[in-house]
PDB file of C-alpha atoms in Angstrom:
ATOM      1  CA  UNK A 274       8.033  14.411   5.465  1.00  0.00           C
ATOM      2  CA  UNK A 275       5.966  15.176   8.357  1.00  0.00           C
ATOM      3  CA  UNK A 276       8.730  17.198  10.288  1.00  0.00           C
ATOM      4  CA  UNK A 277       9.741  18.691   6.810  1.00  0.00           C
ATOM      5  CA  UNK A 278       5.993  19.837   5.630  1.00  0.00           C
ATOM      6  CA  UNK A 279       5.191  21.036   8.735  1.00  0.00           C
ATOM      7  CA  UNK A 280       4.575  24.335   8.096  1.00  0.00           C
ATOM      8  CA  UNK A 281       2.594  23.473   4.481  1.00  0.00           C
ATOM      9  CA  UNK A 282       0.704  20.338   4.842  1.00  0.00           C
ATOM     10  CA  UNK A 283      -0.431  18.814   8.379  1.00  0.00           C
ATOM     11  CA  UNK A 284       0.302  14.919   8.253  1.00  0.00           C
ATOM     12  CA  UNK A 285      -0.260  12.570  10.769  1.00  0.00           C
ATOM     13  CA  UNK A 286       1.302   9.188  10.762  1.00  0.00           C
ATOM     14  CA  UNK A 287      -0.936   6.471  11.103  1.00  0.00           C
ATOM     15  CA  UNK A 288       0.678   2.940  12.955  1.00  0.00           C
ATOM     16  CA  UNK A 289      -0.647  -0.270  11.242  1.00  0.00           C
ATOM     17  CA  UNK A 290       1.322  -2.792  13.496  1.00  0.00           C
ATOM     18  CA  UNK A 291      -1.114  -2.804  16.205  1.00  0.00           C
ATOM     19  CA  UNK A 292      -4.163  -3.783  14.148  1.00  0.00           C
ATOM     20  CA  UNK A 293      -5.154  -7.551  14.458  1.00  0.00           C
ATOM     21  CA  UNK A 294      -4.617 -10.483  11.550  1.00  0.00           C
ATOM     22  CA  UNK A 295      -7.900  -9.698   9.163  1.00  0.00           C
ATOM     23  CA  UNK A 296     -10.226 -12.442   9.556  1.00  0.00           C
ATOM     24  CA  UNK A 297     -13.917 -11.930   8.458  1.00  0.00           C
ATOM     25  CA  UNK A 298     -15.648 -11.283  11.640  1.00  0.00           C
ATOM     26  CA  UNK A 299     -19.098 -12.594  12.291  1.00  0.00           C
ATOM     27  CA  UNK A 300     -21.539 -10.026  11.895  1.00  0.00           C
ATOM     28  CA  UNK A 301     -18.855  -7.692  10.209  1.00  0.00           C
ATOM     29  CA  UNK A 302     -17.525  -6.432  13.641  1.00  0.00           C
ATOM     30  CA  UNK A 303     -14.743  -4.121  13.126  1.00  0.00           C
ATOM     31  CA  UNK A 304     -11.926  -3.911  15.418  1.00  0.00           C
ATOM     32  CA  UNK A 305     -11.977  -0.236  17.392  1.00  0.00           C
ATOM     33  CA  UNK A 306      -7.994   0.660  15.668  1.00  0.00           C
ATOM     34  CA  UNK A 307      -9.474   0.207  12.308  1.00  0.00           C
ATOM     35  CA  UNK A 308     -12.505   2.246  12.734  1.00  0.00           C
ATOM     36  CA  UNK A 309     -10.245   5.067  14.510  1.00  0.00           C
ATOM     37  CA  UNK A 310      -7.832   4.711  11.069  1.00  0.00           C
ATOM     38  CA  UNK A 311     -10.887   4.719   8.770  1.00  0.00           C
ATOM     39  CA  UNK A 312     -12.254   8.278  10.591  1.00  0.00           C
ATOM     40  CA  UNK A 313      -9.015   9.752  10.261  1.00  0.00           C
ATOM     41  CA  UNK A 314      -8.862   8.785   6.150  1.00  0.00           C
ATOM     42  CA  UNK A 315     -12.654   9.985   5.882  1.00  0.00           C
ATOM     43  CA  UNK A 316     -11.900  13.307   7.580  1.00  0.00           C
ATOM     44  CA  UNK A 317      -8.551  13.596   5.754  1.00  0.00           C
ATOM     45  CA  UNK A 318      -7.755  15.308   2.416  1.00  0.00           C
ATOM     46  CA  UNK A 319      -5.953  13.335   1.019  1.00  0.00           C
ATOM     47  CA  UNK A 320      -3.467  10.154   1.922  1.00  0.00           C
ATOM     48  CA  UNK A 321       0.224   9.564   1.604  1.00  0.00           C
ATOM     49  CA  UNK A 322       1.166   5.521   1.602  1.00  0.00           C
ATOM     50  CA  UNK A 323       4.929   5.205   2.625  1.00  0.00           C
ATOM     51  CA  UNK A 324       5.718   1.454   1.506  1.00  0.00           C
ATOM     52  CA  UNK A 325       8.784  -0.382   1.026  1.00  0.00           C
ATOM     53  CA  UNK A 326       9.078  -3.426  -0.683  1.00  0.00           C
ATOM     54  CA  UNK A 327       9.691  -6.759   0.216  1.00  0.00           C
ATOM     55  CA  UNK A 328       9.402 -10.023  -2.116  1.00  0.00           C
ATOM     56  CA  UNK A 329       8.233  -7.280  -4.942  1.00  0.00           C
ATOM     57  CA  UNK A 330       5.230  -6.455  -3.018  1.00  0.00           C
ATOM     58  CA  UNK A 331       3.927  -4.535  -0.473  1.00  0.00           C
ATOM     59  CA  UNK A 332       4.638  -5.877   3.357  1.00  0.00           C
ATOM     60  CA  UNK A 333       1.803  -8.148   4.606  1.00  0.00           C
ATOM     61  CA  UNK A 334       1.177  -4.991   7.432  1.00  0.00           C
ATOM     62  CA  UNK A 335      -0.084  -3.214   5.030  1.00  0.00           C
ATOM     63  CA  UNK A 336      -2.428  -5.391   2.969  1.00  0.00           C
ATOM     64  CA  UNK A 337      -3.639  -6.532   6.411  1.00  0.00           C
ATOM     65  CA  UNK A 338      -4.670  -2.397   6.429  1.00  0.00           C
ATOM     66  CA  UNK A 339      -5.960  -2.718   3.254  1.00  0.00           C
ATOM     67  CA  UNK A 340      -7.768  -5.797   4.108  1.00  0.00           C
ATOM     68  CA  UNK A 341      -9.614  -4.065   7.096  1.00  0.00           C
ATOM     69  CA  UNK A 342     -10.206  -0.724   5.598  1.00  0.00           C
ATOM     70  CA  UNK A 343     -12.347  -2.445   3.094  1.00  0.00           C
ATOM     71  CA  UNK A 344     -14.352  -4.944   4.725  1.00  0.00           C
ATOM     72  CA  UNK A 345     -18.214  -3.592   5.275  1.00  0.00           C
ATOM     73  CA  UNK A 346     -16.569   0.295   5.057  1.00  0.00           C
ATOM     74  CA  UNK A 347     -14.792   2.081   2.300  1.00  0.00           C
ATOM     75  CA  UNK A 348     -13.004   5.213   3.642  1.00  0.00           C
ATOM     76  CA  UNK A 349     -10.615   4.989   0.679  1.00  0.00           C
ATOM     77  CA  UNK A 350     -13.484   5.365  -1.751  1.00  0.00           C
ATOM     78  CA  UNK A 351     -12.590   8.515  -4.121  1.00  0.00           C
ATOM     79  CA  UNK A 352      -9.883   8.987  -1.928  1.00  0.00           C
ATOM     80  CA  UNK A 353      -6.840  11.219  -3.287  1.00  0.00           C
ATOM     81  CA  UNK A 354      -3.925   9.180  -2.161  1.00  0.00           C
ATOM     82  CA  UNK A 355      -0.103   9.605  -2.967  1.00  0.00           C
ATOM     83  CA  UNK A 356       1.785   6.617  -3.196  1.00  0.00           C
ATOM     84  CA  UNK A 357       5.721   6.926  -2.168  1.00  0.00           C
ATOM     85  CA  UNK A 358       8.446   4.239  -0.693  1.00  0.00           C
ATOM     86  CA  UNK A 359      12.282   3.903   0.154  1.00  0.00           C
ATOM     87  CA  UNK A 360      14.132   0.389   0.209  1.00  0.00           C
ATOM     88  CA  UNK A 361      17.599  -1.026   0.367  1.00  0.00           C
ATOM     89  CA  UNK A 362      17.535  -2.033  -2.658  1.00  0.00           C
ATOM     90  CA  UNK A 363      18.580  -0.216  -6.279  1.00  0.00           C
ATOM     91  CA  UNK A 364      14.753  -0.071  -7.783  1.00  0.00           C
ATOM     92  CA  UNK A 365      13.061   1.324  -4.718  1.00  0.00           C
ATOM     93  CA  UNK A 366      10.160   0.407  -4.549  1.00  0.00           C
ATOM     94  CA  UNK A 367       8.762   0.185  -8.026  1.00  0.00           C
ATOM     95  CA  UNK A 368       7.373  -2.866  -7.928  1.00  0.00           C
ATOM     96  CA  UNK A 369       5.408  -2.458  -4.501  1.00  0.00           C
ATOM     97  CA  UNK A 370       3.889   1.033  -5.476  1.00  0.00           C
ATOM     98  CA  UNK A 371       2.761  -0.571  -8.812  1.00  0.00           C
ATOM     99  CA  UNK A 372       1.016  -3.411  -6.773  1.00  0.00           C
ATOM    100  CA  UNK A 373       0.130  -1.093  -4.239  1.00  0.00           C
ATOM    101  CA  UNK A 374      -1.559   0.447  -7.185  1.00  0.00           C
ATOM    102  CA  UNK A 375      -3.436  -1.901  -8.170  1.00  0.00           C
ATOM    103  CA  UNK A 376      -5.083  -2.909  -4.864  1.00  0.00           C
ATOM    104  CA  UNK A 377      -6.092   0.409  -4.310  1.00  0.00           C
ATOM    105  CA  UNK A 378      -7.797   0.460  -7.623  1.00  0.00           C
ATOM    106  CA  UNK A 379      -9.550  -2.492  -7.030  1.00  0.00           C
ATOM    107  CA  UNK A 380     -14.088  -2.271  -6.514  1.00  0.00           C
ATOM    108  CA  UNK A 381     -13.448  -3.006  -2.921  1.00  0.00           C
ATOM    109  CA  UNK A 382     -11.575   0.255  -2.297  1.00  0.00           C
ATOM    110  CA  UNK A 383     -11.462   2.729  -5.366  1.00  0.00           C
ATOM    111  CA  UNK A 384      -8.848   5.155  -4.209  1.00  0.00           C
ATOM    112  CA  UNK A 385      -8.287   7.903  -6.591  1.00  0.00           C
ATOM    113  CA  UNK A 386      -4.372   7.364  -6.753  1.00  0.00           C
ATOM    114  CA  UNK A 387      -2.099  10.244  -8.246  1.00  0.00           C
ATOM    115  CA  UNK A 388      -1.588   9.000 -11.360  1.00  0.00           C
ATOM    116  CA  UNK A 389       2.424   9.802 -12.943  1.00  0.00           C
ATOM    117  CA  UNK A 390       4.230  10.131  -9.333  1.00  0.00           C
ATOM    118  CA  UNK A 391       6.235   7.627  -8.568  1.00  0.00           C
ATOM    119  CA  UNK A 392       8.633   8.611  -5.267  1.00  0.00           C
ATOM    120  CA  UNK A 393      11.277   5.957  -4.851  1.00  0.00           C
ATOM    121  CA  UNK A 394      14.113   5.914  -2.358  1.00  0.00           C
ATOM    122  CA  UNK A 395      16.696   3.587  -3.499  1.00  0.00           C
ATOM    123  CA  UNK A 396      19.898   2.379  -1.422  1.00  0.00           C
ATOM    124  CA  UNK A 397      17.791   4.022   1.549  1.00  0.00           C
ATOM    125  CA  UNK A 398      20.293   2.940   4.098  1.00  0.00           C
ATOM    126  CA  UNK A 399      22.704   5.474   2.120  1.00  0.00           C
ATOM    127  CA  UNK A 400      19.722   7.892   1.306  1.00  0.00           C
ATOM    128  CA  UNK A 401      19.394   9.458   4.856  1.00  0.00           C
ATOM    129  CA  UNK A 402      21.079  10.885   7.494  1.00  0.00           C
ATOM    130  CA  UNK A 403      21.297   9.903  11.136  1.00  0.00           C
ATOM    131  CA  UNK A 404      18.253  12.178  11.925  1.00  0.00           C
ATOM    132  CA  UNK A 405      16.579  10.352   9.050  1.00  0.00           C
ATOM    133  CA  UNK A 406      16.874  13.849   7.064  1.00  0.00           C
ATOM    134  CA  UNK A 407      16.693  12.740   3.249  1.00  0.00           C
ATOM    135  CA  UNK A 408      20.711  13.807   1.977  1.00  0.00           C
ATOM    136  CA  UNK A 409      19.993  14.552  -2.004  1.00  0.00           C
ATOM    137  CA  UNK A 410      19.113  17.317  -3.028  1.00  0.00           C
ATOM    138  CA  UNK A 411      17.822  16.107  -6.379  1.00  0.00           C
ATOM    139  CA  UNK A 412      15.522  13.950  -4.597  1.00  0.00           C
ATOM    140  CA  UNK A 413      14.192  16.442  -2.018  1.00  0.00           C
ATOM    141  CA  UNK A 414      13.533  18.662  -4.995  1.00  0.00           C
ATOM    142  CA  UNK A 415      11.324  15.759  -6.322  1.00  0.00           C
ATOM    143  CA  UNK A 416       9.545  15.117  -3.613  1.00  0.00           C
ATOM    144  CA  UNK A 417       8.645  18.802  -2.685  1.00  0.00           C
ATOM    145  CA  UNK A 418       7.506  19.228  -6.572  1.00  0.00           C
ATOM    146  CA  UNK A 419       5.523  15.639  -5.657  1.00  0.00           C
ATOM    147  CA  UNK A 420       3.485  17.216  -2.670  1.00  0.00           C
ATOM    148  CA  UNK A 421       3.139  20.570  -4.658  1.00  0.00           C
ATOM    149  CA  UNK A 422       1.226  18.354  -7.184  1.00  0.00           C
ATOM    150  CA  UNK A 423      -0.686  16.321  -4.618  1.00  0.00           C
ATOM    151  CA  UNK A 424      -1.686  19.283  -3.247  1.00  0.00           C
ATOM    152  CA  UNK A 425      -3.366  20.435  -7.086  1.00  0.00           C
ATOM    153  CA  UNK A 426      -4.474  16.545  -7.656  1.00  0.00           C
ATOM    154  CA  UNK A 427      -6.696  17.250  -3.985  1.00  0.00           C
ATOM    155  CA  UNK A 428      -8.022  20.578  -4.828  1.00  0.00           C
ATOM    156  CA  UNK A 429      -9.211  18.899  -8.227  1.00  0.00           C
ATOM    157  CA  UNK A 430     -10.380  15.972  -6.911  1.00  0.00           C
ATOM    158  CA  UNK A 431     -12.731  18.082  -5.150  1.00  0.00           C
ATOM    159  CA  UNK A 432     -14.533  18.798  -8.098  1.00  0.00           C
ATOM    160  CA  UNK A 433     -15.160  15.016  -8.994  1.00  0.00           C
ATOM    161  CA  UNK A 434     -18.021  14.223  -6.647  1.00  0.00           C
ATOM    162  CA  UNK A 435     -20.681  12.583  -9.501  1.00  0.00           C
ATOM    163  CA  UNK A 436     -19.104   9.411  -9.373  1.00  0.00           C
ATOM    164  CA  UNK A 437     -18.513   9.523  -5.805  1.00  0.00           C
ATOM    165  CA  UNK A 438     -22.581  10.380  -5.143  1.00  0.00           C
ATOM    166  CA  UNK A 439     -23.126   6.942  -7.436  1.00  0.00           C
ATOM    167  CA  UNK A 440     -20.739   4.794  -5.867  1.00  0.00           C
ATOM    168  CA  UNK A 441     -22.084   5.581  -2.637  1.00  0.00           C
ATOM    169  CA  UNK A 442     -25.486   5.227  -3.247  1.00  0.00           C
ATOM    170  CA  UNK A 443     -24.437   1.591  -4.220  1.00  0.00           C
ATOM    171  CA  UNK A 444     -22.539   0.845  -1.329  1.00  0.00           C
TER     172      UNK A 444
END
């Protein structure tokens, strides 16, 4: 996406392997690689969430993230955030992005998640190429119509700052 979009939408890929197990830290310390990740989501438009799915779910890197990003700070909060995954497997990753979903929704980080936009890669060791260039044309039609619409579901998100001014104010 990133090499693809380049000349529409600037993304920057954010590594989540290097961050430490969550564990609540005394005095609510945060580590220095999840403050730098929680800058770059509160100075960011908007945030894609590549998953894939393993065991139904999202992969324990990622709810580690999660785990972090909404201990004492809440970068995600009114977030607009696009939700989109490949797997090996037949269902992509329907079941992850509907838990993924769900955690975002939750008090602790209350993402506003693009509601009706389900990307899935299925059979994603067939899906791309050797240059990890997505092959279908059917489903790089979907996903540029996705980002079209994530693009619209920012610039209207914009306009929904009353609840945002409360929920801060109670943070």
């Amino acid at each position: 996406m990133k090499k693809y979009f380049a000349n529409n939408v600037a993304i920057e890929l954010v590594e989540l392997g290097n961050l430490p197990m969550f564990d609540k830290p005394l005095g609510k310390a945060l580590p220095q690689e999840v403050l730098t990740i929680a800058q770059k989501i509160n100075e960011a438009d908007g945030v894609i969430i590549s998953t894939p799915e393993y065991d139904h779910a999202v992969p324990a890197v990622l709810m580690n993230a999660l785990e972090w990003l909404s201990f004492g700070i809440h970068p995600f909060l009114d977030k607009p955030v696009m939700i989109i995954g490949a797997s090996f497997g037949a269902l992509g990753t329907s079941r992850a992005q509907a838990h993924l979903r769900q955690i975002l929704d939750s008090p602790e980080l209350q993402a506003r998640i693009m509601p009706s936009s389900e990307f899935l890669v299925p059979n994603s060791l067939q899906a791309f190429d050797q240059a990890g260039v997505l092959m279908d044309a059917n489903t790089i039609e979907k996903l540029i119509s996705l980002v079209a619409d994530f693009q619209e579901f920012i610039d209207l998100n914009r306009h929904l700052k009353h609840g945002y001014l409360l929920d801060q104010a109670q943070i």
